[in-house]
Coordinates of C-alpha atoms in Angstrom, one line a residue:
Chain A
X1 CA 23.8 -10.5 8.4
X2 CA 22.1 -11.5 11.8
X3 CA 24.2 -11.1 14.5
X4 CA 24.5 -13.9 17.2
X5 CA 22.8 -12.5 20.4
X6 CA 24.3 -12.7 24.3
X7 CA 21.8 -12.6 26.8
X8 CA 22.2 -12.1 30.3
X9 CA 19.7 -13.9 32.0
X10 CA 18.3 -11.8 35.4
X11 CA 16.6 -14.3 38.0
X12 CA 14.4 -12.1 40.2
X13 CA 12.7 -13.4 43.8
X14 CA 11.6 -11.5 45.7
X15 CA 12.8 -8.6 44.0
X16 CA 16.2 -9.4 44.7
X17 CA 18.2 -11.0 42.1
X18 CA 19.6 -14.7 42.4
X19 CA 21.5 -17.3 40.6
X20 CA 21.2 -20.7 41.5
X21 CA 23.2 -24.3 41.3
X22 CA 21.5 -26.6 38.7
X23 CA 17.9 -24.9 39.7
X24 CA 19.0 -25.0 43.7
X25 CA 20.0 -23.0 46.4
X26 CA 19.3 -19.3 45.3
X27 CA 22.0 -17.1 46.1
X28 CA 21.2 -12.8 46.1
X29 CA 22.4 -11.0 44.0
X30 CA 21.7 -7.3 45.0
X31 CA 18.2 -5.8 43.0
X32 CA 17.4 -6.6 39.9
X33 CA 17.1 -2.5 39.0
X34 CA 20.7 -1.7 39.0
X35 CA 21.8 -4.9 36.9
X36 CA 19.2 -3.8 34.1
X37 CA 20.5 -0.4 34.5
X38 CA 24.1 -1.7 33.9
X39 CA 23.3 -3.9 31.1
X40 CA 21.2 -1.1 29.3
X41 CA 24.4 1.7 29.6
X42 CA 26.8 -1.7 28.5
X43 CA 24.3 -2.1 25.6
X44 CA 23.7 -5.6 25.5
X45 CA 21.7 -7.8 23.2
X46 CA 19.1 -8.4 24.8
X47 CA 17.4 -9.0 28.4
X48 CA 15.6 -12.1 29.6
X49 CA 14.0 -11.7 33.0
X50 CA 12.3 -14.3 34.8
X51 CA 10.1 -14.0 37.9
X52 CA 11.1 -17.3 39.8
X53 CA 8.7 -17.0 42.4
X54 CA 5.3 -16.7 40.0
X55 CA 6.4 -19.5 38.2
X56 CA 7.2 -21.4 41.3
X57 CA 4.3 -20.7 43.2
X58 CA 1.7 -20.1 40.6
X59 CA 0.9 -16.0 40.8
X60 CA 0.6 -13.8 38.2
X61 CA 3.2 -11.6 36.9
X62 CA 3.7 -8.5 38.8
X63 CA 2.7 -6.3 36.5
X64 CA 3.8 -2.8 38.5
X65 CA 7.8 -4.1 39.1
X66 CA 8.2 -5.2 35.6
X67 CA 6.7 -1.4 34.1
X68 CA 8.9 -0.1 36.3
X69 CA 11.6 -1.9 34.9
X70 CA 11.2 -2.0 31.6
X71 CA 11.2 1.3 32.0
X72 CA 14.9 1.4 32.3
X73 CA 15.1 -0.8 29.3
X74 CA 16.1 0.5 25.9
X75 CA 17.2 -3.0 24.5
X76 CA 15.6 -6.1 24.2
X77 CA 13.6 -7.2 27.3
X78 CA 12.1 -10.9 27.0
X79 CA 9.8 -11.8 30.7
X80 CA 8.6 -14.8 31.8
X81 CA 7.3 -16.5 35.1
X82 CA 3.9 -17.1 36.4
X83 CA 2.0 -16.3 32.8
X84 CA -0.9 -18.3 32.4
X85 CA -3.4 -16.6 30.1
X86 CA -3.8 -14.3 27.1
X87 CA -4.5 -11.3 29.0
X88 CA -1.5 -11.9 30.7
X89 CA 0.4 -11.9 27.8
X90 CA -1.5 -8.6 26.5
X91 CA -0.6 -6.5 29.7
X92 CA 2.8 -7.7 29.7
X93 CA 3.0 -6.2 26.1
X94 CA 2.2 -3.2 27.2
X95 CA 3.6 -2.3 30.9
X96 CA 7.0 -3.2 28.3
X97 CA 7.8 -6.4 27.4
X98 CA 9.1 -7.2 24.0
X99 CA 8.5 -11.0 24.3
X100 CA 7.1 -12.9 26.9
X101 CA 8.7 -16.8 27.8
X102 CA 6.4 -19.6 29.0
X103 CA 6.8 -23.0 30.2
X104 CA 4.5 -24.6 32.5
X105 CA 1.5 -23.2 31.3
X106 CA 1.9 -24.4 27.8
X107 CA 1.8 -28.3 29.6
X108 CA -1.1 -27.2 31.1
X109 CA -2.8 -25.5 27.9
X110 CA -0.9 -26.2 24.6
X111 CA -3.9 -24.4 22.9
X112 CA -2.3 -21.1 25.0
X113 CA 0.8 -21.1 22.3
X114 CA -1.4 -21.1 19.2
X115 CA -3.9 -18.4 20.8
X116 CA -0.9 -15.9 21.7
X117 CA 0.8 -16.7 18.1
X118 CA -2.6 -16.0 16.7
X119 CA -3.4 -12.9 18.1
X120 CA 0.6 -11.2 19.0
X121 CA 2.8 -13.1 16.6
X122 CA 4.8 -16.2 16.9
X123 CA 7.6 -13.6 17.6
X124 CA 6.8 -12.7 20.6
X125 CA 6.4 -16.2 22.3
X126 CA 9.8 -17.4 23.4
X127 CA 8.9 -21.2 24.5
X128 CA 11.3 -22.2 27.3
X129 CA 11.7 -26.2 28.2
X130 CA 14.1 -26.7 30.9
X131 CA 15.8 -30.2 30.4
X132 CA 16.6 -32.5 32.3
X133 CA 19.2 -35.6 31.1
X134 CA 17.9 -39.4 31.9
X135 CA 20.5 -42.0 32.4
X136 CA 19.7 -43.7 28.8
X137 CA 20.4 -40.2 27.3
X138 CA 17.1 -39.4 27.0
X139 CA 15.9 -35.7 27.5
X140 CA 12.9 -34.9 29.6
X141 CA 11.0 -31.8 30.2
X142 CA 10.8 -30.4 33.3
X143 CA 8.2 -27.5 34.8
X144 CA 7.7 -25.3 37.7
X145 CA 11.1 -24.5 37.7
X146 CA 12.6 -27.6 37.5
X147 CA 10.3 -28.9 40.3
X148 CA 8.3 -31.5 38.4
X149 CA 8.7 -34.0 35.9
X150 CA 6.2 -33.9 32.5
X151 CA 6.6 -37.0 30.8
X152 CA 7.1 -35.0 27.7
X153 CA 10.5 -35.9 25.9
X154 CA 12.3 -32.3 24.5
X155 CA 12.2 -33.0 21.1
X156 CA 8.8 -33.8 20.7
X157 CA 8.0 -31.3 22.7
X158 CA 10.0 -28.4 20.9
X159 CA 8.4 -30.1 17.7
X160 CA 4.9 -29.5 19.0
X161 CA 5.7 -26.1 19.9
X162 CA 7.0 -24.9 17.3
X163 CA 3.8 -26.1 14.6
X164 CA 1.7 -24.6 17.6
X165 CA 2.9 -21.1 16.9
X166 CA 6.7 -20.4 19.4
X167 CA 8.8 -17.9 17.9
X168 CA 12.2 -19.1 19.7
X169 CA 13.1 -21.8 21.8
X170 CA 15.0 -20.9 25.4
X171 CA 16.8 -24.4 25.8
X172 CA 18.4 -24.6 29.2
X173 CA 19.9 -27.9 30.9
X174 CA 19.1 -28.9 34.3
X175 CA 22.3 -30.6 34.9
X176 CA 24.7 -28.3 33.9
X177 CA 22.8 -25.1 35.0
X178 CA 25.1 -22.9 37.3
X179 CA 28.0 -25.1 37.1
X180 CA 29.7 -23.2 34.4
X181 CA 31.3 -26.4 33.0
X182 CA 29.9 -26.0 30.0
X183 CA 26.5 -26.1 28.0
X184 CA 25.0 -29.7 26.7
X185 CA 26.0 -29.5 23.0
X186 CA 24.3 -32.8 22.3
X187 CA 20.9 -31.5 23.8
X188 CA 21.7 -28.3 22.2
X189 CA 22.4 -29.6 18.6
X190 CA 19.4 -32.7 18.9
X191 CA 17.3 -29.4 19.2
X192 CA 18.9 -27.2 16.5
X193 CA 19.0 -29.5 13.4
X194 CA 15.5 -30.5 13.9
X195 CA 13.5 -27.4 14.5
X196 CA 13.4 -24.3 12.1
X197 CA 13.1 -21.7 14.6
X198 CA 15.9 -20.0 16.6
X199 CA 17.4 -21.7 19.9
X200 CA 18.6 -19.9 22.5
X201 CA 21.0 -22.0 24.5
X202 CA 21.1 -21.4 28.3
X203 CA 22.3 -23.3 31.0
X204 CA 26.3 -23.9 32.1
X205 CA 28.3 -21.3 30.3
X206 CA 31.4 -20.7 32.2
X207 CA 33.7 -19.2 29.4
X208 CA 33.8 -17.8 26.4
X209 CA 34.9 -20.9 24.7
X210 CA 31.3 -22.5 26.1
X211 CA 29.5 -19.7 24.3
X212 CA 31.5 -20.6 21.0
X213 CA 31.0 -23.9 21.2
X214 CA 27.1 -23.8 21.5
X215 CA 27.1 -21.6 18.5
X216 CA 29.5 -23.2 16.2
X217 CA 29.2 -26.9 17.4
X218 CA 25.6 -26.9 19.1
X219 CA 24.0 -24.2 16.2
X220 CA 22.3 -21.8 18.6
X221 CA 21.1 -18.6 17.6
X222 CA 21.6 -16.8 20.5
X223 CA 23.2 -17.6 24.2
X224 CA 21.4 -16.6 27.2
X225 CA 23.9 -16.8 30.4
X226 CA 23.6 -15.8 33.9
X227 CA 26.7 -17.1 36.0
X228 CA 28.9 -16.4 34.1
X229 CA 28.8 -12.7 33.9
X230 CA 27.2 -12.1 37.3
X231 CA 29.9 -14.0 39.5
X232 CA 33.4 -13.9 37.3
X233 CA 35.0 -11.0 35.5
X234 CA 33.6 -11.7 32.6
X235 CA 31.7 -9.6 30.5
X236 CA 29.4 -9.7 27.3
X237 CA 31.4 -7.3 25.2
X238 CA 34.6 -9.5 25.8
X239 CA 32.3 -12.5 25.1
X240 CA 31.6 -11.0 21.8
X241 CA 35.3 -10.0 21.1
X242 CA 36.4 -13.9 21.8
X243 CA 33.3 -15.1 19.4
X244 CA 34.4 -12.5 16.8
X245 CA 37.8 -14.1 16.7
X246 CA 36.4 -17.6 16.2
X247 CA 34.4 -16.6 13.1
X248 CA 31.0 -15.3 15.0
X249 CA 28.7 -12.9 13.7
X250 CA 28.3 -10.7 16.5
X251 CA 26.9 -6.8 17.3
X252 CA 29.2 -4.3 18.2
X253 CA 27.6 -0.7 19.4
Chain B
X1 CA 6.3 19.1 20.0
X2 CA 3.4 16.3 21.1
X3 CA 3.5 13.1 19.6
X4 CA 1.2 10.6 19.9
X5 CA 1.2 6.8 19.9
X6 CA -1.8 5.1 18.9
X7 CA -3.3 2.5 21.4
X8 CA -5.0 -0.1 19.5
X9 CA -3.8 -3.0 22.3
X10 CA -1.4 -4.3 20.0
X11 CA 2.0 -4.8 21.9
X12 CA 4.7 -3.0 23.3
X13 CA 3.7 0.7 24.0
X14 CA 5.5 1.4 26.7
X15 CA 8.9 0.9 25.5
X16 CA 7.5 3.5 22.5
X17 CA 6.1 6.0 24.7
X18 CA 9.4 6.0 27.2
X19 CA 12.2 6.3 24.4
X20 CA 10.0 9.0 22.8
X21 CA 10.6 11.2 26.2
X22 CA 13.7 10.0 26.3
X23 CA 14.4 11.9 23.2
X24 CA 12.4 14.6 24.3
X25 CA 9.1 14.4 23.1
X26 CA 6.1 15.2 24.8
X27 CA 3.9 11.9 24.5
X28 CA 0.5 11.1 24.7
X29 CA -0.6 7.5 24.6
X30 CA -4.2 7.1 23.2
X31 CA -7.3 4.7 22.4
X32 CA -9.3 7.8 21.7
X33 CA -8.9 8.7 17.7
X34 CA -9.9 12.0 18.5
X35 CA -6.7 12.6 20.0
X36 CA -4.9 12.8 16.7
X37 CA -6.3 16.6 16.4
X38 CA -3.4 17.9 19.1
X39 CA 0.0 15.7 17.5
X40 CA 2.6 17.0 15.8
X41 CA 3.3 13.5 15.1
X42 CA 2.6 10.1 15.0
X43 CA 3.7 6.6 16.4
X44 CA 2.0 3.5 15.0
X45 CA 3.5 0.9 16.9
X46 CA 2.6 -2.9 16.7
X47 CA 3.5 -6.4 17.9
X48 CA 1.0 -8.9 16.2
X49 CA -0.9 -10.2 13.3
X50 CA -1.6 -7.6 10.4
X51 CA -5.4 -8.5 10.4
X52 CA -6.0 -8.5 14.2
X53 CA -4.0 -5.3 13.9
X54 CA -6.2 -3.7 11.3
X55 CA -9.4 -5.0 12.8
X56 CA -8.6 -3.1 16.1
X57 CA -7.6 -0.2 14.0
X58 CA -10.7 0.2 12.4
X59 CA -12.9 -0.5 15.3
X60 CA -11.4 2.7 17.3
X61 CA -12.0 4.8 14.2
X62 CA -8.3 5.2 13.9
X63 CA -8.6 4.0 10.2
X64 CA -10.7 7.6 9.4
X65 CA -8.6 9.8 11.6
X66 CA -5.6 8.6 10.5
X67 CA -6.3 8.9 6.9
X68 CA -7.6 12.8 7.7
X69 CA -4.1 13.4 9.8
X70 CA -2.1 11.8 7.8
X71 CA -2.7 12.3 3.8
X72 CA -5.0 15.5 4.1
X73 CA -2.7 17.5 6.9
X74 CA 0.5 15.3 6.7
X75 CA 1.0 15.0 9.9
X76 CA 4.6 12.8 10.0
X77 CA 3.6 10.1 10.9
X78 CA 6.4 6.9 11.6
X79 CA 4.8 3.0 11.8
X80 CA 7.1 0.6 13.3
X81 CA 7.5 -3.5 13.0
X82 CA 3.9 -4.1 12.6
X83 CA 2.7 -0.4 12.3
X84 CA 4.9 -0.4 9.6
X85 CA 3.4 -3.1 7.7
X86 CA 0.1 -1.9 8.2
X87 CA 0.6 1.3 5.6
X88 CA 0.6 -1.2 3.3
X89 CA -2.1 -1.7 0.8
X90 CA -2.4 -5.4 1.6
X91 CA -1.3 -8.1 3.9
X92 CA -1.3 -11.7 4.0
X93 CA -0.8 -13.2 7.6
X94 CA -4.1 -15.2 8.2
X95 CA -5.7 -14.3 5.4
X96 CA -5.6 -11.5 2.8
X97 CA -6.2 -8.1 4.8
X98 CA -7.0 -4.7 3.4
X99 CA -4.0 -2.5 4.9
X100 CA -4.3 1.6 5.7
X101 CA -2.5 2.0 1.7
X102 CA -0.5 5.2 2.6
X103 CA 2.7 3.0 0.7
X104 CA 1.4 1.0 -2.2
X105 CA 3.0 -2.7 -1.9
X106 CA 1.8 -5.6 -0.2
X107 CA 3.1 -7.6 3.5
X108 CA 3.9 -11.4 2.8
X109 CA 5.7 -13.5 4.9
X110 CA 9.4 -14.4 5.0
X111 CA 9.8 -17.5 2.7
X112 CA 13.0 -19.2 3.0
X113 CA 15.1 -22.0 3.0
X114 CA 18.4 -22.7 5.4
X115 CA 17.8 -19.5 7.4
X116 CA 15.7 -19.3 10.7
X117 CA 12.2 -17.9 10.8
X118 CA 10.8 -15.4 12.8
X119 CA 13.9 -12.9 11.9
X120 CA 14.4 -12.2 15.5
X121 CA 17.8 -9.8 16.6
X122 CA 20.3 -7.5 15.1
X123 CA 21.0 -7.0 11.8
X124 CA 22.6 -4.3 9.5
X125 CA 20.7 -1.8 7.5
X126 CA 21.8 -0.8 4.2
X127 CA 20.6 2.3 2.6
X128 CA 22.1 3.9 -1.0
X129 CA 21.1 7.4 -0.2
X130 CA 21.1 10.1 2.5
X131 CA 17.8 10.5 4.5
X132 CA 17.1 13.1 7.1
X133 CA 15.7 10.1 9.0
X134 CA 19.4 8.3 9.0
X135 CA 20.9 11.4 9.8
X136 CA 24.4 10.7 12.0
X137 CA 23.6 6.7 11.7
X138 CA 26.0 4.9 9.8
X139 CA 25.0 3.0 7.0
X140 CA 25.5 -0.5 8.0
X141 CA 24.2 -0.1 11.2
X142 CA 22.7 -2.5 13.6
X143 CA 19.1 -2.5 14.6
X144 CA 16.3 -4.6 16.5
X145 CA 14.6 -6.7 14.7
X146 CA 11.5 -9.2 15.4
X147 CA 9.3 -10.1 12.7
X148 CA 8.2 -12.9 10.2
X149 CA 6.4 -10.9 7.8
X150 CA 8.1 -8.1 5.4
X151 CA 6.8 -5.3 3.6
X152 CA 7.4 -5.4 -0.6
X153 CA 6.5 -1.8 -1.8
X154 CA 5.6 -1.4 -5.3
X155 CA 7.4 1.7 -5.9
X156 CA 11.4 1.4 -5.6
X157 CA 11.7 5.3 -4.4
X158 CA 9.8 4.2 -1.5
X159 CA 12.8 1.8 -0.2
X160 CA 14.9 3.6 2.1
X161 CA 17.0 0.5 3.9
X162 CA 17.5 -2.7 2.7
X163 CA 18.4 -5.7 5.3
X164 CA 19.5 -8.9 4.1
X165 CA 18.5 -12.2 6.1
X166 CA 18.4 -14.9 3.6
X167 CA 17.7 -12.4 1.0
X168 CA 17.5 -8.7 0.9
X169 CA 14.2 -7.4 2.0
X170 CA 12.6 -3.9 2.6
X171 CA 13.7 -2.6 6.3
X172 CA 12.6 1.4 5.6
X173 CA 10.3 2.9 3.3
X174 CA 9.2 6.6 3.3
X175 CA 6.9 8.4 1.0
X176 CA 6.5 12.1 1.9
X177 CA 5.2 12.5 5.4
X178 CA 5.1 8.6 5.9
X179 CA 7.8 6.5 7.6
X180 CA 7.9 2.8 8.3
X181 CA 11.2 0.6 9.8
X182 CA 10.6 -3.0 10.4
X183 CA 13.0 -3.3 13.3
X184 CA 12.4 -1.5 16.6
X185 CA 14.3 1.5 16.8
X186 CA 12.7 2.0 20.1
X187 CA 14.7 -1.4 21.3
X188 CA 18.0 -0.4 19.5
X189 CA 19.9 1.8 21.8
X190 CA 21.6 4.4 21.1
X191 CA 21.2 4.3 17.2
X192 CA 17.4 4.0 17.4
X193 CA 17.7 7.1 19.7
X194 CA 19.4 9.3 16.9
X195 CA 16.7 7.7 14.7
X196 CA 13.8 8.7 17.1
X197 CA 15.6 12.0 16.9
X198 CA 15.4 12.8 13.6
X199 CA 12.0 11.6 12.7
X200 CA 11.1 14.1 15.6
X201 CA 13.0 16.7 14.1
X202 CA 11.5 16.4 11.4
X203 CA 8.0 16.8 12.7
X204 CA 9.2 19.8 14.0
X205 CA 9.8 21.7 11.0
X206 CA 6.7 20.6 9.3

């Protein structure tokens, strides 16, 4: 049976590593080499990093620092930030990558999604909409970071991604993003009944009972979280023993 | 002990190449076909669509060497996620594809209902007999996988692990010389590690 997946989620600026408060006020976090190094020996899932400052300020990848650490990385290791093209896609690939996460530049080519599917596999695009909540309870897309609006409302958006060719969809929420009070279930489950592919819920975990509860109330796949296990005690082997006891699927090593 | 992994641009070689020294290979990462001459064994790896992945394969004049290294010298050779698909005889993603044919069966893509396509994480692996390739693995063990496609060999001795997602599908085959897992044991920690292990082992004594 497929087990559900814990992610830690690695922010990386500047080569340091950072966690924010609802997509503000980065705090450092040491490098981002020793925490992959920790979560390789720990065995975890699965890796995402993400390369705040090429998505925020529109560079490419650095193609040398993520070699280098994927080096280091025998599980799992999803990258996004500051991918724009197909060839940036390929070389990711191969400096190490397993899958690669976009989300501006699919506003600003959805033809990029169908192209990567096309010639690497849906399974390797991981499409990544960062939410925002409206007061009418609508959801809205956001991009660059969680800089600017899109106009694009998440369903619709996860729909059109999904026929174009994404393989999973990283669902995080603006709102409650470092506040570790909790994922959005409603935004989580509006996602999950209507799309086919696997959600990764992110954004707000605090404890373990937040990582049930987007698993057996919001149906996510898999759980990305950051906070959580890089500012408390908590861990994502005792995650898995709390999901085991509420009736999760999870990977033991 | 050299093994090589073939270079034909399709995905993730340098998780391939850095596990393989891990587990103490010598490793040469090549586009040239002519490299094929010097390995002990070989690594088809592979992140992408079976016909793109052919096409490249082909164009490098892999498809010849290959077919030389692999059926006339049996060199041990070990395809993995998409490499393994491709010793099929065909595939179906895009459109129908002539595979390398080293496992007679045919790639077709995961059909089903209630359960999430692509197949992407851990999941157990099921085998009913011992293998030197699952040697000190457990069977029921967890492994990497990423895929929406699976293999369907013709030939029931070539299933070596089963994995059920939805239904049971074929998650190792083997015939002779020629290995194929559809999950990344390059991307499975220690387990894939033991797994690397033995295939090398193998290769050793051939």
């Amino acid at each position: 049976m497929l087990k559900t997946r814990i992610i830690p989620t690695l922010l990386w600026k500047d080569l340091g590593l950072v966690k924010g408060v609802a997509f503000d006020s980065w705090r450092r976090l040491g490098t981002v080499l020793p925490a992959i190094k920790v979560y390789n020996s720990r065995d975890v899932d699965e890796l995402v990093l993400f390369d705040i400052i090429a998505s925020e300020e529109n560079t490419r990848p650095d193609f040398d620092i993520i070699e280098d650490l994927a080096m280091e990385c025998f599980v799992p290791f999803t990258v996004g930030g500051g991918i724009r093209t197909l060839e940036d896609v390929r070389t990711l690939l191969s400096v190490g990558a397993d899958k690669i996460v976009i989300n501006t530049a699919a506003f600003d080519s959805p033809q990029l999604i169908s192209q990567i599917a096309e010639r690497f596999g849906s399974q390797c695009i991981v499409l990544s909409i960062d939410a925002k909540r409206h007061s009418n309870g609508d959801y809205e897309c956001y991009r660059y970071c969680g800089k600017e609006k899109t106009g694009k409302g998440v369903l619709d958006w996860a729909k059109e991604m999904e026929n174009a060719g994404a393989g999973e969809i990283l669902l995080t929420s603006i709102d409650n993003d470092g506040t570790m009070n909790g994922y959005d279930l409603e935004l989580i489950k509006m996602v999950t009944q209507e799309l086919s592919i696997p959600v990764i819920a992110s954004g707000g975990a605090g404890n373990y009972q937040d990582l049930a509860d987007a698993v057996l109330l919001g149906g996510a796949e898999a759980i990305a979280a950051a906070s959580i296990f890089h500012f408390t005690e908590q861990t994502p082997q005792a995650a898995k023993l709390y999901l085991k006891e509420k009736g999760v699927s999870v990977r033991f090593s | 002990m050299t093994t090589l992994v073939i270079d034909y641009g399709m995905g993730n070689l340098a998780s391939v190449r850095r596990a393989l020294e891990e587990c103490g290979s010598d490793v040469i990462v090549s586009k040239d076909a002519d490299d094929i001459e010097d390995a002990n064994a070989i690594i088809l790896p592979g992140v992408g669509a079976f016909s793109e992945g052919m096409q490249r394969l082909h164009d490098m004049g892999w498809g010849k060497a290959l077919t030389k290294a692999v059926l006339e010298e049996k060199t041990p050779i070990l395809g993995i996620c998409l490499g393994m698909q491709l010793l099929a005889d065909w595939g179906y993603e895009h459109n129908k594809t002539k595979g390398l044919g080293y496992i007679a069966g045919e790639v077709v893509k995961l059909e089903l209902q209630n359960t999430r396509i692509p197949h992407i994480g851990w999941n157990e692996v099921s085998y009913k007999e011992e293998n030197l390739l699952l040697e000190h693995i457990s069977n029921g063990t967890d492994f990497y996988f990423v895929h929406s496609y699976h293999f369907i060999p013709q030939n029931q001795e070539a299933i070596l692990g089963t994995t059920t997602h939805g239904f049971e599908f074929v998650s190792i085959v083997q015939n002779n010389n020629i290995f194929g897992t559809q999950f990344h044991p390059e991307k499975s920690s220690k387990n894939g590690f033991v797994l690397l292990r033995n295939f090398l082992k193998f290769s050793e004594s051939c």
